[in-house]
Amino acid sequence: MSKILVFGASGQLGTCLRSVAARQGITEITFPVEGSANILNKEGLKALFDLEKPEFVINCAAYTAVDKAEDELKLATDINCEGAKNLAVLCKDYASTLIHISTDFVFEGNIPKLLQEEDIASPISVYGLTKLQGEQAIAAVTGQFYILRTSWLYSEFANNFVKTMLKLGADRDELKVIADQVGTPTYAIDLAEAIFKIIASGNTSYGIYHYSNEGVTSWYDFAKAIFELSNTSVKLLPISTSEYPTKAMRPAFSVMNKQKIKTTFNLDIPHWRDSLEKCIIALNINA
C-alpha cells in the first residue's frame, strides 16, 4: 500500500480509517495529531509533507456544524474551502493524490431523483456552500484528486445520529423524528474501506464520486430501524420539517447515484440497513 497521510484523524471518519487500517494490516499510513496537522497552517503543513512525503492524502478535516455555520461563515469557509485549497496546493507540489470528503449538502435536494455527479450543485446552507467552494478550490489547483461526496455519516465512533438516538431512546418514552427528509445513511467503516480500495486499485480516474450505502430512507425510518435492531422500546412519532425548524435548511431529497464509483473501482456497496446492524453489534460489543 502507498504512503498515506490522513487529516482530521481524530474525527469520525479518521477514527474509522484508523480502525480499518489496523484490521487490514495497513501500516504505511500516518494519523498526525491535530496540532501538527492544522490545514490552515501552511508552514506546518509544508513541514509535515516534507517529513512524510505522502503518495496519498486523505482529507477528513471539515467544519460540520451545519446550523452553527450559518453564524460562522468565515470559520466554515476557512476550514472547508481555504483548508482544502492548502492541501491541494501541497498535493500538487509533492505529486500526491488528494482524497477529499465532501457532502450531499452541495445539492438543493428539491427534486426526487437520484443525484448524479454532474448535476448542478446549488447548496441551500452555509455548510453546503463552503463544502462546494472547497471542491471548486481543489479542482482549480490540481487534477490529481478524488472528491467523495457522502451523506448521513455514522459509526460506533464520535457523535452521530445513531448514537444520539440510542442515548435518547434509553432516556425517553417518546421521540419525534423528521419524516419528510429523505436520503441514505452511510456507515463510515464502509466508506473507509472504500477509500482504501480506491488507493489499492491504482486506478487514476480522477474526479468527483458519490458514495453512500445503498437504499433510501427518511430520518424517521432510520430511527425506527435503529430501535428495532437494538431492541430499544420507545414510541416514535413522525413529524415534518416545518415542525422542527433549524437555523440551516436541509435538502428534502438527497439520494445519490453511486453507479460511477461502483463501476470505476469495482465496489460492492452494502445496503444501509445491513451496515446499521453491523454498527449496532459493534456498539454492543464496545459497551
Short mmCIF file of C-alpha atoms in Angstrom, two decimals:
data_model
loop_
_atom_site.label_atom_id
_atom_site.label_comp_id
_atom_site.label_asym_id
_atom_site.label_seq_id
_atom_site.Cartn_x
_atom_site.Cartn_y
_atom_site.Cartn_z
CA MET A 1 0.00 0.00 0.00
CA SER A 2 1.17 3.53 -0.81
CA LYS A 3 2.27 6.02 1.84
CA ILE A 4 -0.90 7.70 3.18
CA LEU A 5 -1.34 10.85 5.27
CA VAL A 6 -4.68 11.49 6.99
CA PHE A 7 -6.04 14.89 8.05
CA GLY A 8 -8.92 15.09 10.51
CA ALA A 9 -7.54 11.95 12.10
CA SER A 10 -9.40 12.41 15.40
CA GLY A 11 -12.83 12.78 13.79
CA GLN A 12 -15.37 10.09 13.00
CA LEU A 13 -14.09 9.05 9.56
CA GLY A 14 -10.47 9.46 10.62
CA THR A 15 -11.08 7.08 13.51
CA CYS A 16 -12.78 4.61 11.16
CA LEU A 17 -9.81 4.80 8.77
CA ARG A 18 -7.52 4.01 11.70
CA SER A 19 -9.70 1.05 12.72
CA VAL A 20 -9.89 -0.40 9.21
CA ALA A 21 -6.16 0.14 8.61
CA ALA A 22 -5.35 -1.78 11.79
CA ARG A 23 -7.70 -4.61 10.81
CA GLN A 24 -6.32 -4.83 7.28
CA GLY A 25 -2.67 -4.55 8.31
CA ILE A 26 -2.13 -1.24 6.52
CA THR A 27 0.99 0.21 8.11
CA GLU A 28 2.16 2.87 5.63
CA ILE A 29 -0.33 5.37 7.00
CA THR A 30 0.13 8.34 9.32
CA PHE A 31 -2.51 9.92 11.56
CA PRO A 32 -0.85 13.14 12.76
CA VAL A 33 -2.12 14.83 15.90
CA GLU A 34 -4.26 17.90 15.36
CA GLY A 35 -1.56 20.32 16.45
CA SER A 36 0.80 19.29 13.66
CA ALA A 37 -1.92 18.84 11.04
CA ASN A 38 -3.80 22.14 11.08
CA ILE A 39 -4.95 22.55 7.47
CA LEU A 40 -4.95 26.35 7.92
CA ASN A 41 -1.28 26.43 8.92
CA LYS A 42 0.60 26.50 5.62
CA GLU A 43 4.08 26.35 7.14
CA GLY A 44 3.13 23.48 9.43
CA LEU A 45 1.55 21.60 6.51
CA LYS A 46 4.67 22.01 4.38
CA ALA A 47 6.83 20.67 7.21
CA LEU A 48 4.53 17.66 7.51
CA PHE A 49 4.64 16.99 3.77
CA ASP A 50 8.43 17.32 3.83
CA LEU A 51 8.59 14.77 6.62
CA GLU A 52 6.03 12.25 5.32
CA LYS A 53 6.26 12.65 1.52
CA PRO A 54 2.82 11.05 1.09
CA GLU A 55 1.62 9.46 -2.13
CA PHE A 56 -1.98 9.84 -0.96
CA VAL A 57 -3.55 12.46 1.29
CA ILE A 58 -7.00 11.82 2.80
CA ASN A 59 -8.77 14.96 3.98
CA CYS A 60 -11.43 14.22 6.58
CA ALA A 61 -10.98 17.60 8.27
CA ALA A 62 -14.08 19.77 7.97
CA TYR A 63 -16.37 22.24 9.68
CA THR A 64 -19.54 20.15 10.00
CA ALA A 65 -21.73 22.06 12.49
CA VAL A 66 -24.47 22.72 9.93
CA ASP A 67 -26.58 25.13 11.99
CA LYS A 68 -23.67 26.97 13.65
CA ALA A 69 -22.16 27.56 10.21
CA GLU A 70 -24.99 29.99 9.45
CA ASP A 71 -23.44 32.32 12.06
CA GLU A 72 -19.80 31.34 11.48
CA LEU A 73 -19.37 31.86 7.75
CA LYS A 74 -15.70 32.86 7.96
CA LEU A 75 -14.65 29.91 10.10
CA ALA A 76 -16.61 27.44 7.95
CA THR A 77 -15.11 28.97 4.79
CA ASP A 78 -11.60 28.91 6.23
CA ILE A 79 -11.77 25.22 7.10
CA ASN A 80 -13.93 23.84 4.29
CA CYS A 81 -12.55 25.95 1.44
CA GLU A 82 -9.20 27.51 2.32
CA GLY A 83 -8.01 24.45 4.22
CA ALA A 84 -8.93 22.19 1.30
CA LYS A 85 -7.11 24.54 -1.07
CA ASN A 86 -3.99 24.49 1.12
CA LEU A 87 -3.88 20.71 0.91
CA ALA A 88 -4.49 20.76 -2.84
CA VAL A 89 -1.55 23.15 -3.38
CA LEU A 90 0.81 20.92 -1.42
CA CYS A 91 -0.51 17.77 -3.10
CA LYS A 92 0.31 19.35 -6.44
CA ASP A 93 3.78 20.41 -5.27
CA TYR A 94 4.57 16.94 -3.91
CA ALA A 95 2.76 14.96 -6.66
CA SER A 96 0.40 13.50 -4.05
CA THR A 97 -3.12 12.34 -4.80
CA LEU A 98 -5.78 14.08 -2.71
CA ILE A 99 -8.84 12.18 -1.50
CA HIS A 100 -11.25 14.80 -0.18
CA ILE A 101 -14.51 14.09 1.63
CA SER A 102 -17.48 16.23 0.61
CA THR A 103 -21.23 16.07 1.13
CA ASP A 104 -24.69 15.67 -0.39
CA PHE A 105 -25.42 19.12 1.07
CA VAL A 106 -23.87 20.69 -2.05
CA PHE A 107 -27.25 19.96 -3.67
CA GLU A 108 -30.52 21.78 -3.15
CA GLY A 109 -32.33 18.46 -2.89
CA ASN A 110 -35.71 19.72 -4.06
CA ILE A 111 -36.34 17.11 -6.80
CA PRO A 112 -36.99 13.41 -6.05
CA LYS A 113 -34.39 11.96 -8.44
CA LEU A 114 -31.09 10.20 -7.96
CA LEU A 115 -28.33 12.80 -7.83
CA GLN A 116 -25.57 12.39 -10.41
CA GLU A 117 -22.03 13.73 -10.02
CA GLU A 118 -22.53 16.10 -12.95
CA ASP A 119 -25.81 17.55 -11.66
CA ILE A 120 -25.72 21.25 -10.89
CA ALA A 121 -24.76 21.89 -7.27
CA SER A 122 -26.92 24.53 -5.60
CA PRO A 123 -26.46 24.44 -1.80
CA ILE A 124 -29.10 25.92 0.49
CA SER A 125 -26.93 26.28 3.60
CA VAL A 126 -23.62 27.92 4.51
CA TYR A 127 -22.19 24.48 5.27
CA GLY A 128 -23.15 23.17 1.82
CA LEU A 129 -21.84 26.31 0.15
CA THR A 130 -18.45 26.15 1.85
CA LYS A 131 -18.09 22.45 1.02
CA LEU A 132 -18.88 23.20 -2.63
CA GLN A 133 -16.34 26.02 -2.60
CA GLY A 134 -13.80 23.54 -1.24
CA GLU A 135 -14.49 21.18 -4.14
CA GLN A 136 -14.06 24.04 -6.61
CA ALA A 137 -10.84 25.24 -4.96
CA ILE A 138 -9.31 21.76 -5.22
CA ALA A 139 -10.25 21.37 -8.89
CA ALA A 140 -8.77 24.80 -9.68
CA VAL A 141 -5.38 23.80 -8.23
CA THR A 142 -4.80 20.14 -9.13
CA GLY A 143 -6.28 17.48 -11.35
CA GLN A 144 -4.97 14.63 -9.20
CA PHE A 145 -7.89 14.23 -6.81
CA TYR A 146 -10.86 12.11 -5.84
CA ILE A 147 -13.69 14.06 -4.25
CA LEU A 148 -16.06 11.69 -2.45
CA ARG A 149 -19.48 13.12 -1.63
CA THR A 150 -21.17 11.20 1.14
CA SER A 151 -24.29 11.52 3.30
CA TRP A 152 -25.72 10.86 6.78
CA LEU A 153 -22.42 9.54 8.14
CA TYR A 154 -22.49 7.43 11.31
CA SER A 155 -20.42 4.77 13.10
CA GLU A 156 -19.65 3.39 16.54
CA PHE A 157 -17.22 6.31 16.95
CA ALA A 158 -17.73 10.02 17.73
CA ASN A 159 -21.11 11.76 17.88
CA ASN A 160 -23.69 10.91 15.22
CA PHE A 161 -27.39 10.24 14.66
CA VAL A 162 -27.26 6.54 15.60
CA LYS A 163 -25.57 7.14 18.94
CA THR A 164 -27.82 10.12 19.69
CA MET A 165 -30.96 8.06 19.01
CA LEU A 166 -29.73 5.22 21.21
CA LYS A 167 -28.99 7.64 24.04
CA LEU A 168 -32.35 9.40 23.73
CA GLY A 169 -34.18 6.09 23.34
CA ALA A 170 -32.71 4.87 26.61
CA ASP A 171 -33.81 8.03 28.45
CA ARG A 172 -37.23 8.78 26.96
CA ASP A 173 -40.52 7.03 26.32
CA GLU A 174 -41.38 9.05 23.22
CA LEU A 175 -39.40 10.70 20.41
CA LYS A 176 -40.33 12.85 17.43
CA VAL A 177 -38.22 12.45 14.28
CA ILE A 178 -38.45 14.19 10.90
CA ALA A 179 -40.08 12.02 8.25
CA ASP A 180 -40.01 14.25 5.16
CA GLN A 181 -36.25 14.45 4.61
CA VAL A 182 -35.09 11.51 2.51
CA GLY A 183 -31.56 10.27 1.88
CA THR A 184 -29.20 7.39 2.58
CA PRO A 185 -27.25 6.67 5.77
CA THR A 186 -23.56 5.88 5.31
CA TYR A 187 -21.62 3.65 7.68
CA ALA A 188 -18.24 5.36 7.99
CA ILE A 189 -16.48 2.00 8.26
CA ASP A 190 -17.81 1.13 4.77
CA LEU A 191 -16.59 4.48 3.42
CA ALA A 192 -13.15 3.91 4.99
CA GLU A 193 -12.92 0.50 3.34
CA ALA A 194 -13.94 2.01 0.01
CA ILE A 195 -11.21 4.67 0.30
CA PHE A 196 -8.53 2.01 0.81
CA LYS A 197 -9.88 0.04 -2.16
CA ILE A 198 -9.62 3.16 -4.33
CA ILE A 199 -6.00 3.65 -3.25
CA ALA A 200 -5.12 -0.02 -3.79
CA SER A 201 -6.79 -0.12 -7.22
CA GLY A 202 -4.17 2.03 -8.91
CA ASN A 203 -6.99 3.48 -11.00
CA THR A 204 -6.30 7.12 -11.84
CA SER A 205 -9.80 8.04 -12.99
CA TYR A 206 -9.72 11.25 -11.00
CA GLY A 207 -12.79 13.39 -10.33
CA ILE A 208 -15.95 13.63 -8.24
CA TYR A 209 -17.69 10.49 -6.97
CA HIS A 210 -20.75 9.77 -4.88
CA TYR A 211 -20.57 7.24 -2.05
CA SER A 212 -23.23 6.25 0.45
CA ASN A 213 -24.72 2.92 1.39
CA GLU A 214 -27.41 1.51 -0.89
CA GLY A 215 -31.10 2.13 -0.34
CA VAL A 216 -33.33 5.05 0.57
CA THR A 217 -34.90 6.09 3.86
CA SER A 218 -36.14 9.02 5.94
CA TRP A 219 -34.72 10.12 9.27
CA TYR A 220 -37.86 8.69 10.89
CA ASP A 221 -37.44 5.26 9.29
CA PHE A 222 -33.72 5.34 10.02
CA ALA A 223 -34.51 5.94 13.70
CA LYS A 224 -37.12 3.18 13.62
CA ALA A 225 -34.54 0.73 12.27
CA ILE A 226 -32.03 1.78 14.95
CA PHE A 227 -34.53 0.99 17.70
CA GLU A 228 -35.64 -2.27 16.09
CA LEU A 229 -32.09 -3.58 15.66
CA SER A 230 -31.05 -2.51 19.17
CA ASN A 231 -34.23 -3.85 20.80
CA THR A 232 -34.98 -0.40 22.20
CA SER A 233 -38.57 0.19 23.24
CA VAL A 234 -39.63 3.78 22.51
CA LYS A 235 -42.66 5.40 20.92
CA LEU A 236 -41.58 7.07 17.68
CA LEU A 237 -43.64 9.85 16.13
CA PRO A 238 -43.06 11.16 12.56
CA ILE A 239 -43.04 14.93 12.14
CA SER A 240 -42.50 17.33 9.24
CA THR A 241 -39.51 19.62 8.76
CA SER A 242 -41.75 22.60 9.47
CA GLU A 243 -42.50 21.18 12.92
CA TYR A 244 -38.78 21.11 13.77
CA PRO A 245 -37.28 24.37 12.46
CA THR A 246 -33.50 24.64 12.29
CA LYS A 247 -31.22 27.57 11.53
CA ALA A 248 -29.92 25.93 8.35
CA MET A 249 -32.10 24.43 5.65
CA ARG A 250 -31.61 20.75 4.78
CA PRO A 251 -32.15 19.01 1.42
CA ALA A 252 -35.54 17.30 1.31
CA PHE A 253 -34.27 14.61 -1.08
CA SER A 254 -30.57 13.83 -1.37
CA VAL A 255 -30.25 10.26 -2.59
CA MET A 256 -27.08 9.94 -4.66
CA ASN A 257 -26.45 7.68 -7.63
CA LYS A 258 -23.38 5.52 -6.85
CA GLN A 259 -23.03 3.77 -10.22
CA LYS A 260 -19.93 5.74 -11.23
CA ILE A 261 -17.86 4.76 -8.19
CA LYS A 262 -19.13 1.16 -8.26
CA THR A 263 -18.20 0.70 -11.91
CA THR A 264 -14.89 2.58 -11.83
CA PHE A 265 -13.47 0.87 -8.76
CA ASN A 266 -15.47 -2.39 -8.82
CA LEU A 267 -17.04 -1.65 -5.44
CA ASP A 268 -19.79 -3.71 -3.84
CA ILE A 269 -21.73 -1.30 -1.61
CA PRO A 270 -23.81 -2.74 1.27
CA HIS A 271 -27.42 -1.77 1.95
CA TRP A 272 -27.78 0.80 4.72
CA ARG A 273 -29.79 -1.50 7.00
CA ASP A 274 -27.22 -4.32 6.78
CA SER A 275 -24.44 -1.90 7.72
CA LEU A 276 -26.54 -0.40 10.51
CA GLU A 277 -26.89 -3.87 12.00
CA LYS A 278 -23.08 -4.23 11.99
CA CYS A 279 -22.72 -0.88 13.74
CA ILE A 280 -25.28 -1.80 16.41
CA ILE A 281 -23.39 -5.05 17.06
CA ALA A 282 -20.10 -3.15 17.32
CA LEU A 283 -21.65 -0.69 19.78
CA ASN A 284 -22.93 -3.56 21.93
CA ILE A 285 -19.50 -5.22 21.90
CA ASN A 286 -17.80 -1.98 22.91
CA ALA A 287 -20.39 -1.05 25.55
#
